[in-house]
Amino acid sequence: MRTVRTIRDVRGVLAPLREGVVGLVPTMGAFHGGHLALFRAARDECDTVVASLFVNPAQFAEAADLDAYPRDEERDRAVAEEAGVDVLFAPPVEEMYPEGFQTWVEVEQLGSILEGAARPGHFRAVATVCCKLFNIVRPRRAYFGQKDAQQVEVVRRLVRDLDLELELRVVETVRDADGLALSSRNAQLSLEERARALALPRALATRDPERARELLAGLDVDYVEVAAFDPPVLAAAVRVGSTRLIDNVPLEGDLE
């Protein structure tokens, strides 16, 4: 596996590989089983698998949240290589946001609801960094997890509206045996907080917004809403202690 830091270098590494299918898995690191599922899906379908590892500071409204985000590049490199990733693109902040940077991509309506309402500017940052990564890597396919359903919907709209030659692949949510969706933020939970967090998947499993709200009554709830995504989902965001968790379950035809 090659680890590259600059846009010039990643383009140089990929230049002789363009005849094959290049797949991209955008990540912020702290790899877990959900990332491994994305790597496997890309490995199965692509000749060259690129994973980006970039903790995007623009996605964090609070400096403390950014500082607390788990980082262990050495471990992530080993995990990615073991999973069959060919190129790890791990740029520093100044490579992605050089001095004078002032251009942003905003998916207005989809980016302003649910997570967008709770975290203003978040999806502007997501759309911008994804657009940059798509332009840098120029993948045939990009891989995202269903756990971040709104992110998937925002990126799908971005690809459609800007006529990007790119296929999105969405991989189903990976969960621990107790039902909690895998997330890099789970590491921030104490044992007691993790036990309380299990109310989130149990509430969503009802596929009923009112019942879900009742089951989440003991937590700090940002929202529990049915979202008309593709597929429609019941989505929720809660805080357990200082850790904010999101999750969703697809409703398929339940909105009919």
PDB file of C-alpha atoms in Angstrom:
ATOM      1  CA  MET A   1       0.000   0.000   0.000  1.00  0.00           C
ATOM      2  CA  ARG A   2       1.226   3.477  -0.888  1.00  0.00           C
ATOM      3  CA  THR A   3       0.636   6.324   1.556  1.00  0.00           C
ATOM      4  CA  VAL A   4       0.648   9.729  -0.127  1.00  0.00           C
ATOM      5  CA  ARG A   5       0.241  13.214   1.331  1.00  0.00           C
ATOM      6  CA  THR A   6      -0.125  15.566  -1.629  1.00  0.00           C
ATOM      7  CA  ILE A   7      -2.587  16.005  -4.465  1.00  0.00           C
ATOM      8  CA  ARG A   8       0.239  15.913  -6.965  1.00  0.00           C
ATOM      9  CA  ASP A   9       1.532  12.603  -5.612  1.00  0.00           C
ATOM     10  CA  VAL A  10      -1.831  10.838  -5.511  1.00  0.00           C
ATOM     11  CA  ARG A  11      -2.529  11.898  -9.087  1.00  0.00           C
ATOM     12  CA  GLY A  12       0.904  10.666 -10.087  1.00  0.00           C
ATOM     13  CA  VAL A  13       0.380   7.284  -8.437  1.00  0.00           C
ATOM     14  CA  LEU A  14      -3.022   6.841 -10.091  1.00  0.00           C
ATOM     15  CA  ALA A  15      -2.069   8.095 -13.582  1.00  0.00           C
ATOM     16  CA  PRO A  16      -0.860   4.695 -14.897  1.00  0.00           C
ATOM     17  CA  LEU A  17      -3.859   2.914 -13.325  1.00  0.00           C
ATOM     18  CA  ARG A  18      -6.623   4.812 -15.118  1.00  0.00           C
ATOM     19  CA  GLU A  19      -7.433   2.014 -17.559  1.00  0.00           C
ATOM     20  CA  GLY A  20      -8.775  -0.003 -14.654  1.00  0.00           C
ATOM     21  CA  VAL A  21     -11.623   0.858 -12.275  1.00  0.00           C
ATOM     22  CA  VAL A  22     -10.585   3.142  -9.424  1.00  0.00           C
ATOM     23  CA  GLY A  23     -12.709   3.082  -6.277  1.00  0.00           C
ATOM     24  CA  LEU A  24     -12.609   5.673  -3.501  1.00  0.00           C
ATOM     25  CA  VAL A  25     -13.570   5.255   0.145  1.00  0.00           C
ATOM     26  CA  PRO A  26     -13.617   8.704   1.799  1.00  0.00           C
ATOM     27  CA  THR A  27     -12.951   8.489   5.545  1.00  0.00           C
ATOM     28  CA  MET A  28     -11.875  10.470   8.584  1.00  0.00           C
ATOM     29  CA  GLY A  29      -9.892   7.535   9.960  1.00  0.00           C
ATOM     30  CA  ALA A  30     -10.351   5.684  13.267  1.00  0.00           C
ATOM     31  CA  PHE A  31     -11.152   2.608  11.190  1.00  0.00           C
ATOM     32  CA  HIS A  32     -13.636   0.016  12.464  1.00  0.00           C
ATOM     33  CA  GLY A  33     -15.772  -2.762  11.022  1.00  0.00           C
ATOM     34  CA  GLY A  34     -17.931  -0.315   9.101  1.00  0.00           C
ATOM     35  CA  HIS A  35     -14.884   0.967   7.226  1.00  0.00           C
ATOM     36  CA  LEU A  36     -13.758  -2.609   6.611  1.00  0.00           C
ATOM     37  CA  ALA A  37     -17.108  -3.342   4.947  1.00  0.00           C
ATOM     38  CA  LEU A  38     -16.548  -0.362   2.636  1.00  0.00           C
ATOM     39  CA  PHE A  39     -13.005  -1.496   1.831  1.00  0.00           C
ATOM     40  CA  ARG A  40     -14.245  -5.022   1.058  1.00  0.00           C
ATOM     41  CA  ALA A  41     -16.994  -3.732  -1.225  1.00  0.00           C
ATOM     42  CA  ALA A  42     -14.501  -1.567  -3.102  1.00  0.00           C
ATOM     43  CA  ARG A  43     -11.965  -4.402  -3.291  1.00  0.00           C
ATOM     44  CA  ASP A  44     -14.585  -6.727  -4.794  1.00  0.00           C
ATOM     45  CA  GLU A  45     -15.561  -4.259  -7.528  1.00  0.00           C
ATOM     46  CA  CYS A  46     -12.468  -2.206  -8.335  1.00  0.00           C
ATOM     47  CA  ASP A  47      -8.993  -2.736  -9.731  1.00  0.00           C
ATOM     48  CA  THR A  48      -7.503  -0.010  -7.524  1.00  0.00           C
ATOM     49  CA  VAL A  49      -8.838   0.959  -4.095  1.00  0.00           C
ATOM     50  CA  VAL A  50      -8.055   4.406  -2.712  1.00  0.00           C
ATOM     51  CA  ALA A  51      -8.965   5.363   0.849  1.00  0.00           C
ATOM     52  CA  SER A  52      -8.721   8.965   1.945  1.00  0.00           C
ATOM     53  CA  LEU A  53      -7.891   9.712   5.569  1.00  0.00           C
ATOM     54  CA  PHE A  54      -8.661  13.318   6.376  1.00  0.00           C
ATOM     55  CA  VAL A  55     -10.230  14.666   9.556  1.00  0.00           C
ATOM     56  CA  ASN A  56     -12.030  17.589   7.952  1.00  0.00           C
ATOM     57  CA  PRO A  57     -11.892  20.518  10.389  1.00  0.00           C
ATOM     58  CA  ALA A  58     -14.660  22.349   8.530  1.00  0.00           C
ATOM     59  CA  GLN A  59     -17.130  19.640   9.597  1.00  0.00           C
ATOM     60  CA  PHE A  60     -16.688  20.472  13.283  1.00  0.00           C
ATOM     61  CA  ALA A  61     -18.469  23.465  14.780  1.00  0.00           C
ATOM     62  CA  GLU A  62     -16.623  23.184  18.083  1.00  0.00           C
ATOM     63  CA  ALA A  63     -12.853  23.030  18.491  1.00  0.00           C
ATOM     64  CA  ALA A  64     -13.245  20.681  21.456  1.00  0.00           C
ATOM     65  CA  ASP A  65     -15.170  18.190  19.295  1.00  0.00           C
ATOM     66  CA  LEU A  66     -12.445  18.312  16.645  1.00  0.00           C
ATOM     67  CA  ASP A  67      -9.729  17.854  19.262  1.00  0.00           C
ATOM     68  CA  ALA A  68     -11.553  14.868  20.787  1.00  0.00           C
ATOM     69  CA  TYR A  69     -11.995  13.048  17.485  1.00  0.00           C
ATOM     70  CA  PRO A  70      -9.928   9.816  17.651  1.00  0.00           C
ATOM     71  CA  ARG A  71      -6.764   9.712  15.562  1.00  0.00           C
ATOM     72  CA  ASP A  72      -4.272   6.870  15.146  1.00  0.00           C
ATOM     73  CA  GLU A  73      -2.796   6.962  11.669  1.00  0.00           C
ATOM     74  CA  GLU A  74      -0.278   4.192  12.273  1.00  0.00           C
ATOM     75  CA  ARG A  75      -3.066   1.801  13.257  1.00  0.00           C
ATOM     76  CA  ASP A  76      -5.294   2.995  10.403  1.00  0.00           C
ATOM     77  CA  ARG A  77      -2.516   2.405   7.884  1.00  0.00           C
ATOM     78  CA  ALA A  78      -2.078  -1.175   9.103  1.00  0.00           C
ATOM     79  CA  VAL A  79      -5.835  -1.827   9.010  1.00  0.00           C
ATOM     80  CA  ALA A  80      -6.183  -0.384   5.510  1.00  0.00           C
ATOM     81  CA  GLU A  81      -3.257  -2.372   4.153  1.00  0.00           C
ATOM     82  CA  GLU A  82      -4.579  -5.598   5.667  1.00  0.00           C
ATOM     83  CA  ALA A  83      -7.975  -4.877   4.071  1.00  0.00           C
ATOM     84  CA  GLY A  84      -6.440  -4.581   0.608  1.00  0.00           C
ATOM     85  CA  VAL A  85      -6.380  -0.818   0.145  1.00  0.00           C
ATOM     86  CA  ASP A  86      -3.852   0.105  -2.559  1.00  0.00           C
ATOM     87  CA  VAL A  87      -3.437   3.833  -1.904  1.00  0.00           C
ATOM     88  CA  LEU A  88      -4.003   5.753   1.329  1.00  0.00           C
ATOM     89  CA  PHE A  89      -4.360   9.477   0.679  1.00  0.00           C
ATOM     90  CA  ALA A  90      -3.679  11.224   3.997  1.00  0.00           C
ATOM     91  CA  PRO A  91      -3.231  14.924   3.288  1.00  0.00           C
ATOM     92  CA  PRO A  92      -2.512  17.591   5.897  1.00  0.00           C
ATOM     93  CA  VAL A  93      -5.103  20.327   6.360  1.00  0.00           C
ATOM     94  CA  GLU A  94      -3.079  22.864   4.388  1.00  0.00           C
ATOM     95  CA  GLU A  95      -3.064  20.558   1.356  1.00  0.00           C
ATOM     96  CA  MET A  96      -6.863  20.468   1.228  1.00  0.00           C
ATOM     97  CA  TYR A  97      -7.435  24.028   2.428  1.00  0.00           C
ATOM     98  CA  PRO A  98      -4.444  26.092   1.291  1.00  0.00           C
ATOM     99  CA  GLU A  99      -4.015  29.708   2.303  1.00  0.00           C
ATOM    100  CA  GLY A 100      -6.707  31.857   0.714  1.00  0.00           C
ATOM    101  CA  PHE A 101      -9.183  28.984   0.241  1.00  0.00           C
ATOM    102  CA  GLN A 102     -12.693  30.445  -0.167  1.00  0.00           C
ATOM    103  CA  THR A 103     -14.746  28.185  -2.450  1.00  0.00           C
ATOM    104  CA  TRP A 104     -17.488  26.012  -0.957  1.00  0.00           C
ATOM    105  CA  VAL A 105     -20.074  23.593  -2.315  1.00  0.00           C
ATOM    106  CA  GLU A 106     -23.505  23.673  -0.674  1.00  0.00           C
ATOM    107  CA  VAL A 107     -26.447  21.334  -1.236  1.00  0.00           C
ATOM    108  CA  GLU A 108     -28.997  23.797   0.056  1.00  0.00           C
ATOM    109  CA  GLN A 109     -32.190  21.917   0.942  1.00  0.00           C
ATOM    110  CA  LEU A 110     -30.864  18.459   1.831  1.00  0.00           C
ATOM    111  CA  GLY A 111     -28.016  20.034   3.750  1.00  0.00           C
ATOM    112  CA  SER A 112     -30.259  22.160   5.961  1.00  0.00           C
ATOM    113  CA  ILE A 113     -32.499  19.532   7.573  1.00  0.00           C
ATOM    114  CA  LEU A 114     -31.884  17.006  10.371  1.00  0.00           C
ATOM    115  CA  GLU A 115     -28.090  16.954  10.826  1.00  0.00           C
ATOM    116  CA  GLY A 116     -27.838  20.171   8.839  1.00  0.00           C
ATOM    117  CA  ALA A 117     -30.201  21.947  11.224  1.00  0.00           C
ATOM    118  CA  ALA A 118     -28.402  20.592  14.283  1.00  0.00           C
ATOM    119  CA  ARG A 119     -24.940  21.288  12.840  1.00  0.00           C
ATOM    120  CA  PRO A 120     -25.096  24.365  10.566  1.00  0.00           C
ATOM    121  CA  GLY A 121     -22.417  24.299   7.893  1.00  0.00           C
ATOM    122  CA  HIS A 122     -21.668  20.605   8.373  1.00  0.00           C
ATOM    123  CA  PHE A 123     -22.889  19.448   4.983  1.00  0.00           C
ATOM    124  CA  ARG A 124     -21.305  22.390   3.219  1.00  0.00           C
ATOM    125  CA  ALA A 125     -18.014  21.030   4.536  1.00  0.00           C
ATOM    126  CA  VAL A 126     -18.926  17.448   3.581  1.00  0.00           C
ATOM    127  CA  ALA A 127     -19.980  18.423   0.055  1.00  0.00           C
ATOM    128  CA  THR A 128     -16.882  20.551  -0.462  1.00  0.00           C
ATOM    129  CA  VAL A 129     -14.368  17.950   0.704  1.00  0.00           C
ATOM    130  CA  CYS A 130     -16.132  15.172  -1.234  1.00  0.00           C
ATOM    131  CA  CYS A 131     -16.148  17.291  -4.382  1.00  0.00           C
ATOM    132  CA  LYS A 132     -12.432  17.969  -3.922  1.00  0.00           C
ATOM    133  CA  LEU A 133     -11.686  14.271  -3.346  1.00  0.00           C
ATOM    134  CA  PHE A 134     -13.688  13.278  -6.417  1.00  0.00           C
ATOM    135  CA  ASN A 135     -11.726  15.791  -8.510  1.00  0.00           C
ATOM    136  CA  ILE A 136      -8.391  14.713  -7.049  1.00  0.00           C
ATOM    137  CA  VAL A 137      -8.842  10.929  -7.250  1.00  0.00           C
ATOM    138  CA  ARG A 138     -11.331  10.817 -10.170  1.00  0.00           C
ATOM    139  CA  PRO A 139     -12.790   7.458  -9.094  1.00  0.00           C
ATOM    140  CA  ARG A 140     -15.275   5.454 -11.120  1.00  0.00           C
ATOM    141  CA  ARG A 141     -17.031   4.479  -7.884  1.00  0.00           C
ATOM    142  CA  ALA A 142     -17.202   5.937  -4.384  1.00  0.00           C
ATOM    143  CA  TYR A 143     -18.283   4.002  -1.289  1.00  0.00           C
ATOM    144  CA  PHE A 144     -20.332   5.292   1.640  1.00  0.00           C
ATOM    145  CA  GLY A 145     -22.133   3.689   4.592  1.00  0.00           C
ATOM    146  CA  GLN A 146     -25.897   3.645   5.056  1.00  0.00           C
ATOM    147  CA  LYS A 147     -25.333   4.691   8.684  1.00  0.00           C
ATOM    148  CA  ASP A 148     -24.714   8.223   7.382  1.00  0.00           C
ATOM    149  CA  ALA A 149     -27.895   8.224   5.315  1.00  0.00           C
ATOM    150  CA  GLN A 150     -28.181  11.992   5.020  1.00  0.00           C
ATOM    151  CA  GLN A 151     -24.562  12.263   3.941  1.00  0.00           C
ATOM    152  CA  VAL A 152     -25.279   9.709   1.220  1.00  0.00           C
ATOM    153  CA  GLU A 153     -28.276  11.725   0.071  1.00  0.00           C
ATOM    154  CA  VAL A 154     -26.275  14.972   0.027  1.00  0.00           C
ATOM    155  CA  VAL A 155     -23.457  13.387  -1.977  1.00  0.00           C
ATOM    156  CA  ARG A 156     -25.932  11.759  -4.372  1.00  0.00           C
ATOM    157  CA  ARG A 157     -27.506  15.158  -5.063  1.00  0.00           C
ATOM    158  CA  LEU A 158     -24.037  16.694  -5.459  1.00  0.00           C
ATOM    159  CA  VAL A 159     -23.116  14.073  -8.065  1.00  0.00           C
ATOM    160  CA  ARG A 160     -26.375  14.583  -9.960  1.00  0.00           C
ATOM    161  CA  ASP A 161     -26.421  18.364  -9.871  1.00  0.00           C
ATOM    162  CA  LEU A 162     -22.779  18.781 -10.920  1.00  0.00           C
ATOM    163  CA  ASP A 163     -22.932  15.974 -13.528  1.00  0.00           C
ATOM    164  CA  LEU A 164     -20.006  14.095 -12.033  1.00  0.00           C
ATOM    165  CA  GLU A 165     -19.034  10.867 -13.782  1.00  0.00           C
ATOM    166  CA  LEU A 166     -19.209   8.780 -10.670  1.00  0.00           C
ATOM    167  CA  GLU A 167     -21.199   5.843  -9.303  1.00  0.00           C
ATOM    168  CA  LEU A 168     -22.129   5.813  -5.627  1.00  0.00           C
ATOM    169  CA  ARG A 169     -22.134   2.527  -3.758  1.00  0.00           C
ATOM    170  CA  VAL A 170     -23.939   2.391  -0.402  1.00  0.00           C
ATOM    171  CA  VAL A 171     -23.032  -0.354   2.067  1.00  0.00           C
ATOM    172  CA  GLU A 172     -25.460  -1.338   4.811  1.00  0.00           C
ATOM    173  CA  THR A 173     -24.837  -0.301   8.409  1.00  0.00           C
ATOM    174  CA  VAL A 174     -22.536  -2.574  10.395  1.00  0.00           C
ATOM    175  CA  ARG A 175     -23.563  -3.136  14.009  1.00  0.00           C
ATOM    176  CA  ASP A 176     -22.044  -4.683  17.098  1.00  0.00           C
ATOM    177  CA  ALA A 177     -23.717  -7.771  18.535  1.00  0.00           C
ATOM    178  CA  ASP A 178     -25.711  -5.557  20.921  1.00  0.00           C
ATOM    179  CA  GLY A 179     -27.162  -3.570  18.004  1.00  0.00           C
ATOM    180  CA  LEU A 180     -25.162  -0.355  18.357  1.00  0.00           C
ATOM    181  CA  ALA A 181     -24.067   0.957  14.970  1.00  0.00           C
ATOM    182  CA  LEU A 182     -20.295   1.032  14.622  1.00  0.00           C
ATOM    183  CA  SER A 183     -18.932   4.553  14.870  1.00  0.00           C
ATOM    184  CA  SER A 184     -15.559   6.120  15.567  1.00  0.00           C
ATOM    185  CA  ARG A 185     -17.282   8.064  18.338  1.00  0.00           C
ATOM    186  CA  ASN A 186     -18.268   4.899  20.224  1.00  0.00           C
ATOM    187  CA  ALA A 187     -14.773   4.844  21.707  1.00  0.00           C
ATOM    188  CA  GLN A 188     -15.671   7.992  23.646  1.00  0.00           C
ATOM    189  CA  LEU A 189     -18.474   6.206  25.537  1.00  0.00           C
ATOM    190  CA  SER A 190     -17.969   4.888  29.059  1.00  0.00           C
ATOM    191  CA  LEU A 191     -19.411   1.455  29.851  1.00  0.00           C
ATOM    192  CA  GLU A 192     -22.430   3.081  31.515  1.00  0.00           C
ATOM    193  CA  GLU A 193     -22.920   5.449  28.583  1.00  0.00           C
ATOM    194  CA  ARG A 194     -22.693   2.621  26.080  1.00  0.00           C
ATOM    195  CA  ALA A 195     -25.417   0.744  27.929  1.00  0.00           C
ATOM    196  CA  ARG A 196     -27.626   3.845  27.734  1.00  0.00           C
ATOM    197  CA  ALA A 197     -26.779   4.312  24.061  1.00  0.00           C
ATOM    198  CA  LEU A 198     -28.396   0.964  23.230  1.00  0.00           C
ATOM    199  CA  ALA A 199     -31.747   2.746  23.526  1.00  0.00           C
ATOM    200  CA  LEU A 200     -30.992   4.301  20.124  1.00  0.00           C
ATOM    201  CA  PRO A 201     -30.986   1.160  17.945  1.00  0.00           C
ATOM    202  CA  ARG A 202     -33.834  -0.317  19.992  1.00  0.00           C
ATOM    203  CA  ALA A 203     -35.945   2.784  19.436  1.00  0.00           C
ATOM    204  CA  LEU A 204     -35.258   2.875  15.709  1.00  0.00           C
ATOM    205  CA  ALA A 205     -36.043  -0.832  15.415  1.00  0.00           C
ATOM    206  CA  THR A 206     -39.699   0.042  16.133  1.00  0.00           C
ATOM    207  CA  ARG A 207     -39.769   1.913  12.782  1.00  0.00           C
ATOM    208  CA  ASP A 208     -42.338   4.160  14.468  1.00  0.00           C
ATOM    209  CA  PRO A 209     -41.346   7.789  15.213  1.00  0.00           C
ATOM    210  CA  GLU A 210     -43.703   8.225  18.174  1.00  0.00           C
ATOM    211  CA  ARG A 211     -42.730   4.953  19.795  1.00  0.00           C
ATOM    212  CA  ALA A 212     -39.051   5.688  19.148  1.00  0.00           C
ATOM    213  CA  ARG A 213     -39.330   9.065  20.886  1.00  0.00           C
ATOM    214  CA  GLU A 214     -40.875   7.369  23.907  1.00  0.00           C
ATOM    215  CA  LEU A 215     -38.013   4.878  24.136  1.00  0.00           C
ATOM    216  CA  LEU A 216     -35.460   7.688  23.872  1.00  0.00           C
ATOM    217  CA  ALA A 217     -37.052   9.777  26.617  1.00  0.00           C
ATOM    218  CA  GLY A 218     -34.097   9.262  28.959  1.00  0.00           C
ATOM    219  CA  LEU A 219     -31.551  10.667  26.483  1.00  0.00           C
ATOM    220  CA  ASP A 220     -30.819  14.145  25.145  1.00  0.00           C
ATOM    221  CA  VAL A 221     -32.552  13.882  21.744  1.00  0.00           C
ATOM    222  CA  ASP A 222     -31.756  16.215  18.854  1.00  0.00           C
ATOM    223  CA  TYR A 223     -34.315  14.706  16.489  1.00  0.00           C
ATOM    224  CA  VAL A 224     -36.293  11.589  15.588  1.00  0.00           C
ATOM    225  CA  GLU A 225     -37.709  11.956  12.099  1.00  0.00           C
ATOM    226  CA  VAL A 226     -38.807  10.047   9.032  1.00  0.00           C
ATOM    227  CA  ALA A 227     -36.694  11.295   6.119  1.00  0.00           C
ATOM    228  CA  ALA A 228     -37.801  10.821   2.519  1.00  0.00           C
ATOM    229  CA  PHE A 229     -34.386   9.651   1.334  1.00  0.00           C
ATOM    230  CA  ASP A 230     -33.674   6.807  -1.085  1.00  0.00           C
ATOM    231  CA  PRO A 231     -34.628   4.575   0.627  1.00  0.00           C
ATOM    232  CA  PRO A 232     -36.727   6.434   3.223  1.00  0.00           C
ATOM    233  CA  VAL A 233     -35.347   6.104   6.743  1.00  0.00           C
ATOM    234  CA  LEU A 234     -36.266   6.678  10.349  1.00  0.00           C
ATOM    235  CA  ALA A 235     -33.324   8.755  11.575  1.00  0.00           C
ATOM    236  CA  ALA A 236     -32.320   9.971  15.008  1.00  0.00           C
ATOM    237  CA  ALA A 237     -29.544  11.836  16.751  1.00  0.00           C
ATOM    238  CA  VAL A 238     -28.936  11.740  20.500  1.00  0.00           C
ATOM    239  CA  ARG A 239     -26.319  12.798  23.016  1.00  0.00           C
ATOM    240  CA  VAL A 240     -25.084  10.305  25.582  1.00  0.00           C
ATOM    241  CA  GLY A 241     -22.916  12.207  28.003  1.00  0.00           C
ATOM    242  CA  SER A 242     -20.706  14.370  25.801  1.00  0.00           C
ATOM    243  CA  THR A 243     -20.900  12.019  22.815  1.00  0.00           C
ATOM    244  CA  ARG A 244     -23.319  12.644  19.959  1.00  0.00           C
ATOM    245  CA  LEU A 245     -24.547   9.575  18.085  1.00  0.00           C
ATOM    246  CA  ILE A 246     -26.593   9.246  14.900  1.00  0.00           C
ATOM    247  CA  ASP A 247     -28.311   6.203  13.435  1.00  0.00           C
ATOM    248  CA  ASN A 248     -31.116   5.264  11.074  1.00  0.00           C
ATOM    249  CA  VAL A 249     -33.072   2.303   9.782  1.00  0.00           C
ATOM    250  CA  PRO A 250     -34.339   2.031   6.208  1.00  0.00           C
ATOM    251  CA  LEU A 251     -38.125   1.919   5.963  1.00  0.00           C
ATOM    252  CA  GLU A 252     -38.217   0.662   2.361  1.00  0.00           C
ATOM    253  CA  GLY A 253     -41.898   0.728   1.442  1.00  0.00           C
ATOM    254  CA  ASP A 254     -43.166   1.733   4.887  1.00  0.00           C
ATOM    255  CA  LEU A 255     -44.004   5.284   3.750  1.00  0.00           C
ATOM    256  CA  GLU A 256     -46.586   4.097   1.213  1.00  0.00           C
TER     257      GLU A 256
END
